[in-house]
Short mmCIF file of C-alpha atoms in Angstrom, two decimals:
data_model
loop_
_atom_site.label_atom_id
_atom_site.label_comp_id
_atom_site.label_asym_id
_atom_site.label_seq_id
_atom_site.Cartn_x
_atom_site.Cartn_y
_atom_site.Cartn_z
CA MET A 1 0.00 -0.01 -0.03
CA VAL A 2 1.33 3.42 -0.99
CA ASP A 3 2.08 5.79 1.92
CA ILE A 4 0.29 8.98 0.93
CA THR A 5 1.29 12.24 2.63
CA LYS A 6 -1.45 14.81 3.11
CA ILE A 7 -0.88 18.25 1.60
CA ALA A 8 -1.97 19.85 4.87
CA ALA A 9 0.82 18.00 6.68
CA ILE A 10 3.43 19.32 4.24
CA TYR A 11 2.28 22.92 4.72
CA ALA A 12 2.05 22.41 8.47
CA ASP A 13 5.73 21.41 8.77
CA ALA A 14 7.38 22.75 5.65
CA GLU A 15 10.88 22.93 7.16
CA ARG A 16 10.84 19.23 7.98
CA TYR A 17 9.49 18.18 4.60
CA GLY A 18 11.85 20.43 2.64
CA GLY A 19 14.17 18.21 0.58
CA MET A 20 12.18 15.06 1.31
CA THR A 21 10.71 12.74 -1.31
CA VAL A 22 6.95 12.27 -0.71
CA THR A 23 3.95 10.72 -2.40
CA VAL A 24 0.76 12.78 -2.61
CA GLY A 25 -2.58 12.11 -4.19
CA GLY A 26 -5.34 14.49 -5.22
CA TRP A 27 -7.36 16.07 -7.94
CA ALA A 28 -5.98 18.49 -10.55
CA LYS A 29 -7.48 21.93 -10.17
CA THR A 30 -5.44 23.32 -13.08
CA ILE A 31 -2.86 21.88 -15.51
CA ARG A 32 -0.56 24.26 -17.46
CA ASP A 33 1.57 22.79 -20.28
CA LEU A 34 4.50 24.87 -21.42
CA LYS A 35 5.79 22.17 -23.81
CA THR A 36 9.02 21.31 -21.99
CA PHE A 37 7.73 21.81 -18.45
CA GLY A 38 4.44 22.48 -16.76
CA PHE A 39 2.55 23.02 -13.52
CA ILE A 40 -0.35 21.26 -11.76
CA GLU A 41 -2.39 22.74 -8.93
CA LEU A 42 -3.23 19.63 -6.85
CA ASN A 43 -5.72 19.45 -3.99
CA ASP A 44 -6.43 16.41 -1.81
CA GLY A 45 -9.14 17.90 0.41
CA SER A 46 -6.95 17.95 3.54
CA CYS A 47 -6.77 21.78 3.37
CA PHE A 48 -8.04 24.66 1.29
CA ARG A 49 -4.65 25.35 -0.29
CA ASN A 50 -3.43 23.66 -3.45
CA LEU A 51 -0.01 22.16 -3.90
CA GLN A 52 1.93 23.33 -6.94
CA VAL A 53 3.44 20.37 -8.74
CA VAL A 54 6.29 21.10 -11.22
CA MET A 55 6.63 18.58 -14.03
CA ASP A 56 9.64 18.37 -16.38
CA ALA A 57 9.41 16.70 -19.80
CA ASN A 58 13.05 15.60 -19.42
CA ILE A 59 12.24 13.73 -16.20
CA LEU A 60 8.71 12.38 -16.78
CA ALA A 61 8.46 9.68 -19.46
CA ASN A 62 4.69 10.19 -19.57
CA TYR A 63 4.81 13.97 -19.60
CA LYS A 64 2.52 14.32 -22.68
CA GLU A 65 -0.04 11.99 -21.12
CA ILE A 66 -0.13 14.00 -17.90
CA ALA A 67 -0.20 17.39 -19.68
CA ALA A 68 -3.21 16.20 -21.70
CA GLN A 69 -5.27 15.37 -18.58
CA ASN A 70 -8.42 17.37 -17.81
CA VAL A 71 -9.33 19.40 -14.73
CA GLY A 72 -10.61 16.98 -12.05
CA ALA A 73 -8.29 14.09 -12.94
CA ALA A 74 -7.13 12.08 -9.93
CA LEU A 75 -3.30 11.88 -9.79
CA ILE A 76 -0.68 10.17 -7.66
CA VAL A 77 2.54 12.22 -7.61
CA ILE A 78 5.98 11.29 -6.27
CA GLY A 79 8.50 14.05 -5.96
CA GLU A 80 10.84 16.23 -3.87
CA VAL A 81 9.45 19.01 -1.72
CA VAL A 82 11.33 22.21 -2.61
CA LEU A 83 11.01 25.27 -0.33
CA THR A 84 10.44 28.52 -2.26
CA PRO A 85 10.34 31.32 0.34
CA GLU A 86 10.87 34.03 -2.29
CA ALA A 87 8.04 32.86 -4.49
CA LYS A 88 4.27 33.38 -4.20
CA GLN A 89 3.88 29.94 -2.65
CA PRO A 90 6.14 28.74 0.20
CA LEU A 91 6.93 25.41 -1.40
CA GLU A 92 6.35 23.21 -4.43
CA LEU A 93 6.71 19.57 -5.39
CA LYS A 94 9.20 18.73 -8.14
CA ALA A 95 7.70 15.56 -9.63
CA THR A 96 9.75 12.50 -10.53
CA GLU A 97 6.73 10.26 -11.18
CA ILE A 98 3.07 11.01 -11.92
CA ALA A 99 0.37 8.37 -12.40
CA VAL A 100 -3.24 8.85 -13.42
CA GLU A 101 -5.38 7.22 -10.76
CA GLY A 102 -8.63 8.30 -12.42
CA PRO A 103 -9.08 10.36 -15.59
CA SER A 104 -11.55 13.19 -15.94
CA THR A 105 -13.66 14.07 -18.96
CA PRO A 106 -13.40 17.33 -20.93
CA ASP A 107 -16.94 18.20 -19.92
CA TYR A 108 -16.24 18.17 -16.17
CA PRO A 109 -18.52 21.01 -15.08
CA LEU A 110 -16.17 23.12 -12.98
CA GLN A 111 -13.27 24.55 -14.93
CA LYS A 112 -10.67 27.19 -14.00
CA LYS A 113 -12.67 29.96 -15.73
CA ARG A 114 -15.41 31.90 -13.97
CA HIS A 115 -18.89 30.43 -14.47
CA SER A 116 -22.15 32.35 -14.72
CA VAL A 117 -24.70 32.02 -12.00
CA GLU A 118 -27.16 30.71 -14.62
CA PHE A 119 -24.76 27.83 -15.38
CA LEU A 120 -24.17 27.09 -11.70
CA ARG A 121 -27.90 26.74 -11.23
CA THR A 122 -27.73 23.64 -13.46
CA ILE A 123 -25.16 21.93 -11.22
CA GLN A 124 -26.56 22.54 -7.76
CA HIS A 125 -24.63 19.67 -6.23
CA LEU A 126 -21.36 21.41 -7.13
CA ARG A 127 -22.32 25.01 -6.36
CA PRO A 128 -20.94 24.99 -2.74
CA ARG A 129 -17.46 24.31 -4.19
CA THR A 130 -17.44 27.65 -6.04
CA ASN A 131 -16.08 30.91 -4.61
CA LEU A 132 -19.24 32.82 -5.53
CA PHE A 133 -21.61 30.79 -3.35
CA ASN A 134 -19.03 30.41 -0.56
CA ALA A 135 -18.75 34.20 -0.38
CA THR A 136 -22.55 34.60 -0.47
CA PHE A 137 -23.21 32.08 2.27
CA ARG A 138 -20.59 33.62 4.54
CA VAL A 139 -22.12 37.11 4.22
CA ARG A 140 -25.46 35.61 5.20
CA SER A 141 -23.89 33.86 8.20
CA ALA A 142 -22.06 37.02 9.27
CA ALA A 143 -25.37 38.89 9.36
CA ALA A 144 -27.10 36.03 11.19
CA PHE A 145 -24.51 35.98 13.97
CA GLY A 146 -24.31 39.73 14.58
CA PHE A 147 -21.03 40.72 12.93
CA ASP A 148 -20.61 44.38 12.03
CA ALA A 149 -19.21 44.17 8.52
CA VAL A 150 -17.62 41.96 5.88
CA ILE A 151 -14.28 42.73 4.24
CA VAL A 152 -13.56 41.30 0.81
CA ASP A 153 -10.22 41.39 -1.00
CA PRO A 154 -9.78 41.91 -4.79
CA GLY A 155 -9.92 38.20 -5.52
CA CYS A 156 -13.20 37.58 -3.69
CA ALA A 157 -16.38 36.93 -5.67
CA SER A 158 -18.81 39.82 -5.50
CA PRO A 159 -21.78 39.31 -3.16
CA PHE A 160 -23.79 42.05 -4.92
CA GLY A 161 -24.99 40.22 -8.04
CA PRO A 162 -28.76 39.68 -8.21
CA LYS A 163 -28.51 35.89 -7.77
CA ALA A 164 -25.93 36.26 -5.01
CA LEU A 165 -28.08 38.75 -3.17
CA ARG A 166 -31.05 36.34 -3.45
CA ALA A 167 -28.96 33.41 -2.11
CA SER A 168 -27.81 35.58 0.84
CA MET A 169 -31.43 36.64 1.52
CA GLY A 170 -30.33 40.24 0.90
CA ALA A 171 -27.70 40.09 3.70
CA ALA A 172 -25.17 42.08 1.62
CA GLY A 173 -27.69 44.94 1.44
CA ARG A 174 -28.15 45.03 5.25
CA LEU A 175 -24.51 44.53 6.29
CA PRO A 176 -21.64 46.85 5.33
CA VAL A 177 -19.33 45.18 2.77
CA VAL A 178 -15.92 46.80 2.57
CA GLU A 179 -13.61 46.19 -0.40
CA SER A 180 -9.95 46.00 0.65
CA ARG A 181 -7.23 46.78 -1.91
CA CYS A 182 -4.64 44.91 0.15
CA LEU A 183 -5.92 42.52 2.81
CA PRO A 184 -2.72 42.29 4.90
CA ASP A 185 -2.62 46.09 5.14
CA THR A 186 -6.29 46.18 6.18
CA LEU A 187 -5.61 43.53 8.84
CA ALA A 188 -2.64 45.55 10.13
CA GLN A 189 -4.91 48.62 10.51
CA LEU A 190 -7.53 46.57 12.40
CA HIS A 191 -4.77 45.26 14.68
CA ALA A 192 -3.62 48.83 15.37
CA TRP A 193 -7.21 49.58 16.47
CA GLY A 194 -7.13 46.72 18.94
CA VAL A 195 -9.11 44.20 16.86
CA THR A 196 -7.92 40.59 17.08
CA ASN A 197 -7.44 38.97 13.68
CA LEU A 198 -7.88 35.18 13.55
CA ALA A 199 -7.01 33.20 10.44
CA ALA A 200 -8.85 29.97 9.56
CA ALA A 201 -6.03 27.53 8.75
CA LEU A 202 -5.39 23.81 9.16
CA TYR A 203 -1.67 24.16 9.79
CA ASN A 204 0.16 25.94 12.62
CA SER A 205 -3.22 26.58 14.24
CA ARG A 206 -5.06 26.00 17.53
CA PRO A 207 -8.26 23.87 17.75
CA LEU A 208 -11.33 25.97 18.21
CA HIS A 209 -12.22 24.69 21.64
CA GLN A 210 -8.89 26.03 22.97
CA VAL A 211 -9.59 29.57 21.71
CA ASP A 212 -11.28 32.12 23.95
CA GLY A 213 -14.44 33.48 22.29
CA ALA A 214 -14.35 36.79 24.14
CA TYR A 215 -12.55 39.73 22.53
CA PRO A 216 -13.65 43.06 24.04
CA ASN A 217 -12.13 45.13 21.21
CA GLY A 218 -13.64 42.97 18.49
CA VAL A 219 -12.54 40.03 16.40
CA CYS A 220 -12.00 39.70 12.62
CA LEU A 221 -12.26 36.19 11.20
CA VAL A 222 -10.16 35.75 8.04
CA ILE A 223 -11.41 32.94 5.84
CA GLY A 224 -9.92 31.94 2.49
CA SER A 225 -11.53 30.79 -0.74
CA GLU A 226 -12.57 27.19 -1.44
CA GLY A 227 -9.68 26.39 -3.73
CA GLN A 228 -6.78 28.56 -2.64
CA GLY A 229 -7.31 29.26 1.02
CA LEU A 230 -5.43 32.23 2.55
CA THR A 231 -2.16 33.64 1.31
CA GLU A 232 0.92 33.45 3.52
CA ALA A 233 0.83 37.28 3.82
CA ALA A 234 -2.74 37.24 5.08
CA VAL A 235 -2.01 34.53 7.65
CA ALA A 236 1.11 36.40 8.81
CA ALA A 237 -0.95 39.54 9.33
CA CYS A 238 -3.22 37.74 11.78
CA ASP A 239 -2.73 37.43 15.55
CA ALA A 240 -3.36 33.70 15.58
CA ALA A 241 -4.72 30.83 13.45
CA VAL A 242 -7.58 28.54 14.43
CA ARG A 243 -9.00 25.30 13.07
CA ILE A 244 -12.16 23.26 13.53
CA PRO A 245 -11.47 19.75 14.86
CA ILE A 246 -13.19 17.07 12.76
CA THR A 247 -13.20 13.26 12.64
CA ASP A 248 -11.08 11.21 10.28
CA ARG A 249 -14.20 10.34 8.23
CA VAL A 250 -13.66 13.42 6.05
CA GLU A 251 -10.59 15.37 5.03
CA SER A 252 -11.97 18.89 5.54
CA LEU A 253 -15.07 21.05 5.67
CA ASN A 254 -16.44 23.11 2.83
CA ALA A 255 -15.25 26.70 3.11
CA SER A 256 -18.70 28.19 3.65
CA VAL A 257 -19.59 25.58 6.24
CA ALA A 258 -16.31 26.17 8.12
CA GLY A 259 -16.90 29.89 7.98
CA SER A 260 -20.38 29.54 9.46
CA VAL A 261 -19.08 27.37 12.34
CA LEU A 262 -16.39 29.97 13.14
CA LEU A 263 -18.83 32.88 12.91
CA TRP A 264 -21.21 31.10 15.30
CA HIS A 265 -18.39 30.37 17.76
CA PHE A 266 -17.35 34.02 17.92
CA ARG A 267 -20.87 35.47 17.68
CA ARG A 268 -21.99 38.38 19.82
CA PRO A 269 -23.32 37.35 23.25
CA GLU A 270 -26.60 39.16 22.60
CA GLU A 271 -27.26 36.79 19.68
CA ASP A 272 -27.81 33.90 22.15
#
């Protein structure tokens, strides 16, 4: 039996895994073929963040087969963890072997491009996996649990579209929604005002039951997107990171569900 390493474990202890050869498994979120080399964004469900896999045509005998796979293909990757502190992502996996565990079809509904709300209505079982509906549901939960405002960064799906407003029961119209040009800078300003910033992260974090729910100067919960999670800069700008303990029956919670649990935990006392 192949010993599979979870992507969350690699991110949680990057220094230890740096230089190690590991085997990971997951689903391809994106595949970019640049002829002689390429990149795969792999996600195994153990955390919101994807793992960047670097593939080299001079190393992989089946490079063309892998490069031709569709989004959603299940892959097993063996490679070396390389730390990249100067890059956008803190680490990547330089592949030495890639096997297709399960192919995906070209008509797999969710692709890298943005989808219209009309199209998402035809695949209701997959809608919770999209950033649009995750953002919408979190705005609704923030209003339900008495939070004062919602801050969205430039990469966040807009909660103001007609269908998004309907899905949120109009919450975005009753709750201030602030657009931040640079989320880490905004978090730094909140910290200067005495607000405690808490990042939702599976690695280097404390379980929710160990975190005090009372913050007299206010609390800001920072929750990432379904596919990418939070950036390293956003996590670094927070005072602490928290996670929701779950059983081993599932790898992780959907982003909107996790957000709602966190918002309920840190709700205002008068909402009880």
